[in-house]
mmCIF file of C-alpha atoms in Angstrom:
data_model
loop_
_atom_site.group_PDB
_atom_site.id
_atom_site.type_symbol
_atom_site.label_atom_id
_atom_site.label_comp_id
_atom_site.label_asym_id
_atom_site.label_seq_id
_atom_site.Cartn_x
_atom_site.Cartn_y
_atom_site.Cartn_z
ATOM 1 C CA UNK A 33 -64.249 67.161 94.904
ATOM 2 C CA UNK A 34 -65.405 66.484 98.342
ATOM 3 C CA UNK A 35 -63.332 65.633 101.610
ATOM 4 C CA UNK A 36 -61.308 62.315 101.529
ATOM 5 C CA UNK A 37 -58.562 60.597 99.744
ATOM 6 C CA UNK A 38 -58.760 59.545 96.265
ATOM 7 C CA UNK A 39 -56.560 57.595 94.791
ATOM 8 C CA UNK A 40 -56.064 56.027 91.250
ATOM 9 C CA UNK A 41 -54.335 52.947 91.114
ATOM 10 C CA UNK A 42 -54.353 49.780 88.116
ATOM 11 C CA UNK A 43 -56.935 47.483 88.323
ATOM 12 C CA UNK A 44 -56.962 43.726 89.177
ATOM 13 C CA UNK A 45 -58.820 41.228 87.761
ATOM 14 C CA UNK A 46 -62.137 41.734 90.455
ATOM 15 C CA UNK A 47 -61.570 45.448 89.712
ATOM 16 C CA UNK A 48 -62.198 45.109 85.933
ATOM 17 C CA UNK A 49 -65.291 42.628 86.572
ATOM 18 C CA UNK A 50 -66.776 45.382 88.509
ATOM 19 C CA UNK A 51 -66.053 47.795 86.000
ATOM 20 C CA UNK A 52 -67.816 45.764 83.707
ATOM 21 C CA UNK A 53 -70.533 45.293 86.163
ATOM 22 C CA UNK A 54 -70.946 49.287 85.848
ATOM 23 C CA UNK A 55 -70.511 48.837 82.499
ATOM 24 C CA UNK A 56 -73.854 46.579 82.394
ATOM 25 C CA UNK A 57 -75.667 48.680 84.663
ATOM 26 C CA UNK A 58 -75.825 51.451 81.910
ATOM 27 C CA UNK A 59 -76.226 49.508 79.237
ATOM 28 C CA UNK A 60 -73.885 48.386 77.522
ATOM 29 C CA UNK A 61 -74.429 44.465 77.819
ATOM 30 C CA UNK A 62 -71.253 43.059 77.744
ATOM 31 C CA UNK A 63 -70.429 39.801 77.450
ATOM 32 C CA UNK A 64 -69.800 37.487 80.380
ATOM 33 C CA UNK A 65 -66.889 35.844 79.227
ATOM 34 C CA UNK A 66 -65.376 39.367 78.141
ATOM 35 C CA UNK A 67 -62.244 40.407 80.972
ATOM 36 C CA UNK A 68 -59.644 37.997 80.077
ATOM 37 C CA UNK A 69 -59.264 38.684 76.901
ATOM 38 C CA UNK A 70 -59.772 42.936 77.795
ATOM 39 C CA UNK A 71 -56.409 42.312 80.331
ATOM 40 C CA UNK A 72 -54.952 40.053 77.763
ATOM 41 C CA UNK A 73 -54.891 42.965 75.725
ATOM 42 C CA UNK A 74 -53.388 45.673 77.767
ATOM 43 C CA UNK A 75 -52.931 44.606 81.735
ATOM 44 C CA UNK A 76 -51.778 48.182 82.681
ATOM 45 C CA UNK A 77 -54.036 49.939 80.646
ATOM 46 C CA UNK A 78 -57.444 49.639 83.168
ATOM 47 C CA UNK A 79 -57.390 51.806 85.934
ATOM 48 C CA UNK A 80 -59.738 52.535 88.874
ATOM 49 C CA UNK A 81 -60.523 55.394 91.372
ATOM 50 C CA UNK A 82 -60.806 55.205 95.146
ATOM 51 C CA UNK A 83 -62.226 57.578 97.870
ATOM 52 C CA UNK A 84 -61.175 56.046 100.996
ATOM 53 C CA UNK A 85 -60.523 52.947 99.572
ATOM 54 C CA UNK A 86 -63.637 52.667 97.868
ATOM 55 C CA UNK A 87 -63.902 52.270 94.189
ATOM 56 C CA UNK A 88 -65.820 54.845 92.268
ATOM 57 C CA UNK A 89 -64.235 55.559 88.835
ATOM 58 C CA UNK A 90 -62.778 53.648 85.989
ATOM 59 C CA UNK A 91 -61.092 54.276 82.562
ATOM 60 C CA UNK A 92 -59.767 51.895 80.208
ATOM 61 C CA UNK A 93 -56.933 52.764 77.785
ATOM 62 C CA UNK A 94 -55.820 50.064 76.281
ATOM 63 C CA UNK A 95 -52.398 50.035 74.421
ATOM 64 C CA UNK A 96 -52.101 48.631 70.532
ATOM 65 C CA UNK A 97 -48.371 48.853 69.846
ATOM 66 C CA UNK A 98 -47.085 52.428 69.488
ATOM 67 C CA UNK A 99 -49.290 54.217 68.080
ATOM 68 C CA UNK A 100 -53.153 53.661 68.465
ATOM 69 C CA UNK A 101 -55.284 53.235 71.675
ATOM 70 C CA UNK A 102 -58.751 52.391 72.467
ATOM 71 C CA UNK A 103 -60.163 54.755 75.406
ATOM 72 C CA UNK A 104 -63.463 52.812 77.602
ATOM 73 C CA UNK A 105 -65.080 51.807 80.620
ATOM 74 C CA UNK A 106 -65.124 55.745 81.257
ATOM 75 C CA UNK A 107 -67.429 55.536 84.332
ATOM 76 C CA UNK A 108 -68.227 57.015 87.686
ATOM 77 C CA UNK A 109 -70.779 55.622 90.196
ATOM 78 C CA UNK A 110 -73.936 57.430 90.291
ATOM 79 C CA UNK A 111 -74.070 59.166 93.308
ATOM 80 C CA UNK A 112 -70.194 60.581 92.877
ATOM 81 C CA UNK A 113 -71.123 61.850 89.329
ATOM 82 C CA UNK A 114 -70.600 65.985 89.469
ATOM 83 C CA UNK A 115 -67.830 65.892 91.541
ATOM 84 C CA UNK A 116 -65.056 65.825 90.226
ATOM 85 C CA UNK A 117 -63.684 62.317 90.367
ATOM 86 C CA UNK A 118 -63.918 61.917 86.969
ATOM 87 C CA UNK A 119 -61.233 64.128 85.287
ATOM 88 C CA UNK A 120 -58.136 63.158 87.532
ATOM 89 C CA UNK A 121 -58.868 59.826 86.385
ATOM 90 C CA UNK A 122 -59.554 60.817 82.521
ATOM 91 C CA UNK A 123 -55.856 62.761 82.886
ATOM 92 C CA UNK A 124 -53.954 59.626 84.365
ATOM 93 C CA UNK A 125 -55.634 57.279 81.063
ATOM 94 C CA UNK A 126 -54.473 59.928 78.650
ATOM 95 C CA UNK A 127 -50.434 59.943 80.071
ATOM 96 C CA UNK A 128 -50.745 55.761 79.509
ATOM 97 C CA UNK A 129 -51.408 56.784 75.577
ATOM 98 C CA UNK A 130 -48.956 59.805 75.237
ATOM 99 C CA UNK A 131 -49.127 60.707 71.580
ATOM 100 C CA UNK A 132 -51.023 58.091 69.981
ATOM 101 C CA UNK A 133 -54.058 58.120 68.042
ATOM 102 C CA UNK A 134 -56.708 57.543 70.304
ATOM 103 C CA UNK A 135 -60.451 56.259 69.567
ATOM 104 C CA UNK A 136 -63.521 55.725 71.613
ATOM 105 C CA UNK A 137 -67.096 54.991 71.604
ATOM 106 C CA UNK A 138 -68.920 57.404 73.704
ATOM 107 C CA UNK A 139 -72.738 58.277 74.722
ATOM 108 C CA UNK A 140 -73.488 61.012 71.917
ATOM 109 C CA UNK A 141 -74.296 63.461 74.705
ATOM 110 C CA UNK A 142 -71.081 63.690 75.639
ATOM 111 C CA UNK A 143 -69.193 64.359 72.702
ATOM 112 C CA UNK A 144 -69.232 68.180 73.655
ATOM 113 C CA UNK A 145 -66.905 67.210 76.537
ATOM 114 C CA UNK A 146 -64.723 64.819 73.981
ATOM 115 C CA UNK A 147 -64.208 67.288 71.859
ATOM 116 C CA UNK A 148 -62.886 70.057 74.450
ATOM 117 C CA UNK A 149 -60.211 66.690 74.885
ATOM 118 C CA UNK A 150 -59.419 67.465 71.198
ATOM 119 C CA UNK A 151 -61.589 64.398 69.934
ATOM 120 C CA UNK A 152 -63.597 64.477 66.160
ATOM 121 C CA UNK A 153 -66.310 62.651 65.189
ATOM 122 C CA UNK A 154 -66.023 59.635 62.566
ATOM 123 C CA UNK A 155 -69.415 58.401 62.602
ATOM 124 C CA UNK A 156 -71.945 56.499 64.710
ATOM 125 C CA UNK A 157 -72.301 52.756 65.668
ATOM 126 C CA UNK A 158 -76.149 52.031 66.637
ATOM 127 C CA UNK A 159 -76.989 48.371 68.366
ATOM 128 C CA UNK A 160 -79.495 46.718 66.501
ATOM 129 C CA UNK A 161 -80.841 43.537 68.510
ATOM 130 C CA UNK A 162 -83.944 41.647 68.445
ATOM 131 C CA UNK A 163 -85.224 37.576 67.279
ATOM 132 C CA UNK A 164 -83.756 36.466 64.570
ATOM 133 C CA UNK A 165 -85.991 34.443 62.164
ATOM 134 C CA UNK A 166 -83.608 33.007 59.549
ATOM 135 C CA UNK A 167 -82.405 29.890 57.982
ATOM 136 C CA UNK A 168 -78.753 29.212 58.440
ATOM 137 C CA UNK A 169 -76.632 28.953 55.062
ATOM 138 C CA UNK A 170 -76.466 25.832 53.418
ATOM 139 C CA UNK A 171 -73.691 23.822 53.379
ATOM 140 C CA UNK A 172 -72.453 24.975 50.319
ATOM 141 C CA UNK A 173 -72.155 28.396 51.671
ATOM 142 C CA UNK A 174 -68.351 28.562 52.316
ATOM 143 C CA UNK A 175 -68.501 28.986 56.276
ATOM 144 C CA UNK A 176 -65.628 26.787 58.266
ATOM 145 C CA UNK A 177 -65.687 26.890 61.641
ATOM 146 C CA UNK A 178 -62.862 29.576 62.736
ATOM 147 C CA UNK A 179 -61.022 26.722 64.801
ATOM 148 C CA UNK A 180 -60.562 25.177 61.998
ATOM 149 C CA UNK A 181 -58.076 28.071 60.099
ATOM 150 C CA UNK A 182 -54.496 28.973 61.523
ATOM 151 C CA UNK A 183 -55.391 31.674 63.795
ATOM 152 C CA UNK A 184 -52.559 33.384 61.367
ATOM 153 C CA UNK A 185 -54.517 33.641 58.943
ATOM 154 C CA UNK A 186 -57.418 35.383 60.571
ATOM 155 C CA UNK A 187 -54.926 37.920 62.212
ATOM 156 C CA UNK A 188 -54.065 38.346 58.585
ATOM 157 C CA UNK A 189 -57.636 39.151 57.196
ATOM 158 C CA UNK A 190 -58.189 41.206 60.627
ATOM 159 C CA UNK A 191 -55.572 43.626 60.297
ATOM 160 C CA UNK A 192 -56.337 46.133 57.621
ATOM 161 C CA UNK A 193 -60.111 46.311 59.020
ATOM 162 C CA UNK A 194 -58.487 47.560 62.278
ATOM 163 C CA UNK A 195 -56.519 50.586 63.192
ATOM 164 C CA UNK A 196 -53.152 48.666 64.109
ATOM 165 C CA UNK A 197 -52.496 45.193 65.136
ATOM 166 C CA UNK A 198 -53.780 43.173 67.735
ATOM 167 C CA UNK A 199 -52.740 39.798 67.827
ATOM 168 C CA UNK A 200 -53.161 39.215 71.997
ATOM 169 C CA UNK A 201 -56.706 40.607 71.625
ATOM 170 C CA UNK A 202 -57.605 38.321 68.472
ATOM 171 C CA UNK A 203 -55.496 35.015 70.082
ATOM 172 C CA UNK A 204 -57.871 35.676 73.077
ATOM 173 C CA UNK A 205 -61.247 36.517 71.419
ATOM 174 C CA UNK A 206 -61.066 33.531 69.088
ATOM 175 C CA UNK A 207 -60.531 31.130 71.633
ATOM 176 C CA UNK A 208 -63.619 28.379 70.680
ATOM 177 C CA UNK A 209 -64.522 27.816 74.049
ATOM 178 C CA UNK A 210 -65.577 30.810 74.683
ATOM 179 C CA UNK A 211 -67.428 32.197 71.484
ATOM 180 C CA UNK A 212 -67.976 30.610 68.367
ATOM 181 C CA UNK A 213 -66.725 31.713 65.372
ATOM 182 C CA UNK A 214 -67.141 31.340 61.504
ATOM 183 C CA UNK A 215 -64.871 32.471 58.539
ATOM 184 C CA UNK A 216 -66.588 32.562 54.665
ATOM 185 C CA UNK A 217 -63.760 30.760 52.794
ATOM 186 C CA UNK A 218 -63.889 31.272 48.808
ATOM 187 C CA UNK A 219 -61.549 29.625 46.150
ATOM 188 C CA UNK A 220 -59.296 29.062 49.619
ATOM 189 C CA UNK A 221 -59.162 32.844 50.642
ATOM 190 C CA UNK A 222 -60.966 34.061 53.437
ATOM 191 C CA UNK A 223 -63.894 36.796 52.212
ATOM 192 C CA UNK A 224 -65.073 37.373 55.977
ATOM 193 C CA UNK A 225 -65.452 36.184 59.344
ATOM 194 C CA UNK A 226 -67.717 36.707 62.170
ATOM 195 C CA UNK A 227 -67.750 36.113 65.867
ATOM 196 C CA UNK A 228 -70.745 35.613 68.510
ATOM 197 C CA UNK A 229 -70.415 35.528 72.113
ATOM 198 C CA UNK A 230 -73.136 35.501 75.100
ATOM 199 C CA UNK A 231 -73.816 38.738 77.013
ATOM 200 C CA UNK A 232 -75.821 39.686 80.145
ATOM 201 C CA UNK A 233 -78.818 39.613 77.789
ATOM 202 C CA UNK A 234 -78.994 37.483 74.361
ATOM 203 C CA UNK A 235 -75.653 37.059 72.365
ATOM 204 C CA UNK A 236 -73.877 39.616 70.381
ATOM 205 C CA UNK A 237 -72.129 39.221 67.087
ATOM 206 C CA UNK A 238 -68.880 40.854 67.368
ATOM 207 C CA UNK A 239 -66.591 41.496 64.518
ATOM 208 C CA UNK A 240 -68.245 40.717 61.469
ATOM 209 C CA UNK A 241 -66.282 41.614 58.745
ATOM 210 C CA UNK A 242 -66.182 40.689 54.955
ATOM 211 C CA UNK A 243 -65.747 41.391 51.261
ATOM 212 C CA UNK A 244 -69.585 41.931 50.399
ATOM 213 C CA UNK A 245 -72.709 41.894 51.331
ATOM 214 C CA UNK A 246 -74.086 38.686 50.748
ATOM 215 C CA UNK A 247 -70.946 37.239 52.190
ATOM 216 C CA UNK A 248 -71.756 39.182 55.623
ATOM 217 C CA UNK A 249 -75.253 37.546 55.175
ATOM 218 C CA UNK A 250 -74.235 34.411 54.886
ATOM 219 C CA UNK A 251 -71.805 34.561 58.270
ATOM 220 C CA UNK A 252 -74.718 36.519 60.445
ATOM 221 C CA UNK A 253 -77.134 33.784 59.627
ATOM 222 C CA UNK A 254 -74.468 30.835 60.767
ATOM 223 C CA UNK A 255 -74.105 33.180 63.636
ATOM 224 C CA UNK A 256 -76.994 33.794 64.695
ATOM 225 C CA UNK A 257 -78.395 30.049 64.744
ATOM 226 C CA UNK A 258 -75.917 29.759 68.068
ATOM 227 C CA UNK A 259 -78.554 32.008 69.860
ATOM 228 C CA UNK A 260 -80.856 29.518 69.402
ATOM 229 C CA UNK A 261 -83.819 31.624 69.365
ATOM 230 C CA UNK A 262 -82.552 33.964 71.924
ATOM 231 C CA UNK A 263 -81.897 37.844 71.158
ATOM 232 C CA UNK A 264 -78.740 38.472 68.576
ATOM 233 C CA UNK A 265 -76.949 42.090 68.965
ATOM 234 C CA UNK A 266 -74.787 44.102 66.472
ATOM 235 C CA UNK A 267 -73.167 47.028 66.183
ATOM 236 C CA UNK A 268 -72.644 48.365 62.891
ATOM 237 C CA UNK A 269 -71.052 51.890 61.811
ATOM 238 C CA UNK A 270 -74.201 53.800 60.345
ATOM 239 C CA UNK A 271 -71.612 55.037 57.090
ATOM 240 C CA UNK A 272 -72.089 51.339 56.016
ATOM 241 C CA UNK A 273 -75.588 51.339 54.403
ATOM 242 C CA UNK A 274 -75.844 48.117 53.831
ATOM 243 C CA UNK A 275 -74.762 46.771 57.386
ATOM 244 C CA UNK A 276 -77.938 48.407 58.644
ATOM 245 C CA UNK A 277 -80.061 47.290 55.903
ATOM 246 C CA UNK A 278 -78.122 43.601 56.982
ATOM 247 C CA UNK A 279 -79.220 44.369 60.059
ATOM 248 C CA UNK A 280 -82.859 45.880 59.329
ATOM 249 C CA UNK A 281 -83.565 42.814 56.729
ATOM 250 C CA UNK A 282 -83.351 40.124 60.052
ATOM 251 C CA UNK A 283 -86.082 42.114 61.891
ATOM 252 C CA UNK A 284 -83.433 43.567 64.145
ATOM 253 C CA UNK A 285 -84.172 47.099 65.652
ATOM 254 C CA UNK A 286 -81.762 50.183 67.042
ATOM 255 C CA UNK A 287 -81.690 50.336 70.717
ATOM 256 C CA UNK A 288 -78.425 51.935 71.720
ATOM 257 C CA UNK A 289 -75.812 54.372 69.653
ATOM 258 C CA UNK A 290 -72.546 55.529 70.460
ATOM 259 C CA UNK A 291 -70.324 58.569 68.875
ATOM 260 C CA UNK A 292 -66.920 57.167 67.645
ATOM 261 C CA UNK A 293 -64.241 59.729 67.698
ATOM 262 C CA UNK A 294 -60.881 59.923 67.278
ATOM 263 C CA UNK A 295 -57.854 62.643 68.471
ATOM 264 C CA UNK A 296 -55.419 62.367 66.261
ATOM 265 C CA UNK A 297 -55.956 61.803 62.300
ATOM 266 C CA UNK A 298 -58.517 59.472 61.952
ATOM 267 C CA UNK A 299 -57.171 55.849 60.179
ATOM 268 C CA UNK A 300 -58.179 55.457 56.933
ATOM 269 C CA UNK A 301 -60.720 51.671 57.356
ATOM 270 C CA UNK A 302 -62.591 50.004 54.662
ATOM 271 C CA UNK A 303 -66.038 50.618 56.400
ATOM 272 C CA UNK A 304 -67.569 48.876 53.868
ATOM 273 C CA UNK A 305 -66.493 45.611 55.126
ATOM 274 C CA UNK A 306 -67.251 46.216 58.510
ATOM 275 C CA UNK A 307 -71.229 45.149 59.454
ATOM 276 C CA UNK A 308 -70.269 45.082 63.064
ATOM 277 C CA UNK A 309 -67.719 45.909 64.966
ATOM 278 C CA UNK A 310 -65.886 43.739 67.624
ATOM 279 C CA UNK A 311 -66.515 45.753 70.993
ATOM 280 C CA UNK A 312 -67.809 49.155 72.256
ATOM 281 C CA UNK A 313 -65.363 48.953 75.042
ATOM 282 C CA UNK A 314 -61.498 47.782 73.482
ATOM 283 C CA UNK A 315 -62.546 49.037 69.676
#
């Protein structure tokens, strides 16, 4: 670590839109209507790292109830990378979760350094993305509009695909105004649901979860018609053969792959449902 101060303090709101700024820079595409609902989450659980004032570092570890966290933005600035700035900030993140189960989605060549951390890998998530050349589903489909079911109800079908509960997250992410959202309704249950949102580049589908395959078809077509022609992203877990077949069928194509990993037992999720998942960065 060279000469200076460095300090690591929570972040503000303009602290966590640069971090996602970084966040774009290598990658990751996030979405542009993504930090409220990240602070709505877990307001003490971004943090940030100055030398002299100056931000260089960030860490996310954001807080579901008592005992699962999400670990992300895990980022230095280029030209302070190598010198040590990065593992006071990695300790303070880790004291925010104590003992809980943590998860991540990290580049795969780091998961030498995750594991030393005592972290195991679950699987892979790969981004697919590309034009999308598909009819929507016909009207007789099933699909509602998500604004038009309680929000209760999707927390409901949400929380066994998810490691624990996260109502502020969901009450944030489904918010109509700022992504659009579809649930596959059959005999009056819900079978699945999807989200889409726009990103730096294209839109990204983010959950989409449900019972079966053609059911997950059915909600990524209705999805994908709000990108208008423009790129669509996923991310599904690579253990779920038929999300990338899904994902493969609509001309899509892998450009980006993370290493999940957990420390602490892994949960126990119905992968099979999941054909993307709702964000590299909170889980």
């Amino acid at each position: 670590m060279s000469d200076g101060t460095y300090t690591i303090r929570a972040m503000a709101r303009a602290d966590l839109d640069r971090a996602i700024d970084w966040a774009a820079a290598e990658g990751w595409n996030p979405g542009l209507d993504d930090a409220g609902c990240f602070l709505a989450t877990d307001r003490g659980g971004f943090l940030v790292g100055e030398l002299d004032g100056i931000p260089i570092t960030s860490i996310s570890m954001v807080r579901y109830g008592a005992g699962y966290g999400f670990l992300g933005f895990y980022i230095s600035v280029p030209e302070q990378r190598g010198r040590g700035f990065g593992y006071p900030i990695w300790e303070a993140g880790m004291a925010l979760l104590g003992k809980r189960v943590i998860g991540l989605d990290g580049v795969p060549d780091q998961q030498p350094n995750y594991r030393k951390s005592g972290f195991v890998l679950a699987h892979r998530n790969v981004r697919y993305g590309g034009i999308v050349d598909a009819a929507p589903p016909s009207a007789e489909a099933g699909l509602l509009d998500l604004a038009e079911l309680p929000a209760a109800r999707i927390l409901a079908y949400d929380r066994p695909l998810f490691p624990a509960p996260r109502d502020a997250f969901m009450r944030c992410w489904l918010r109509p105004e700022a992504r659009a959202g579809l649930a596959l309704v059959r005999d009056g249950a819900i079978a699945g649901y999807g989200v889409i949102r726009r990103c730096r580049e294209g839109y990204k589908i983010g959950p989409l979860f449900a019972d079966d395959t053609a059911g997950a078809d059915a909600l990524f077509r209705g999805l994908a018609a709000h990108a208008a022609g423009g790129p669509v992203y996923i991310d599904p877990p690579v253990t779920n053969a038929a999300a990338i077949a899904l994902a493969e069928g609509h001309g899509l194509v892998p450009s980006f792959e993370t290493a999940h990993m957990y420390r602490g037992p892994a949960p126990d999720l119905p992968i099979a449902r999941t054909f993307g998942i709702t964000t590299f960065e909170l889980g």
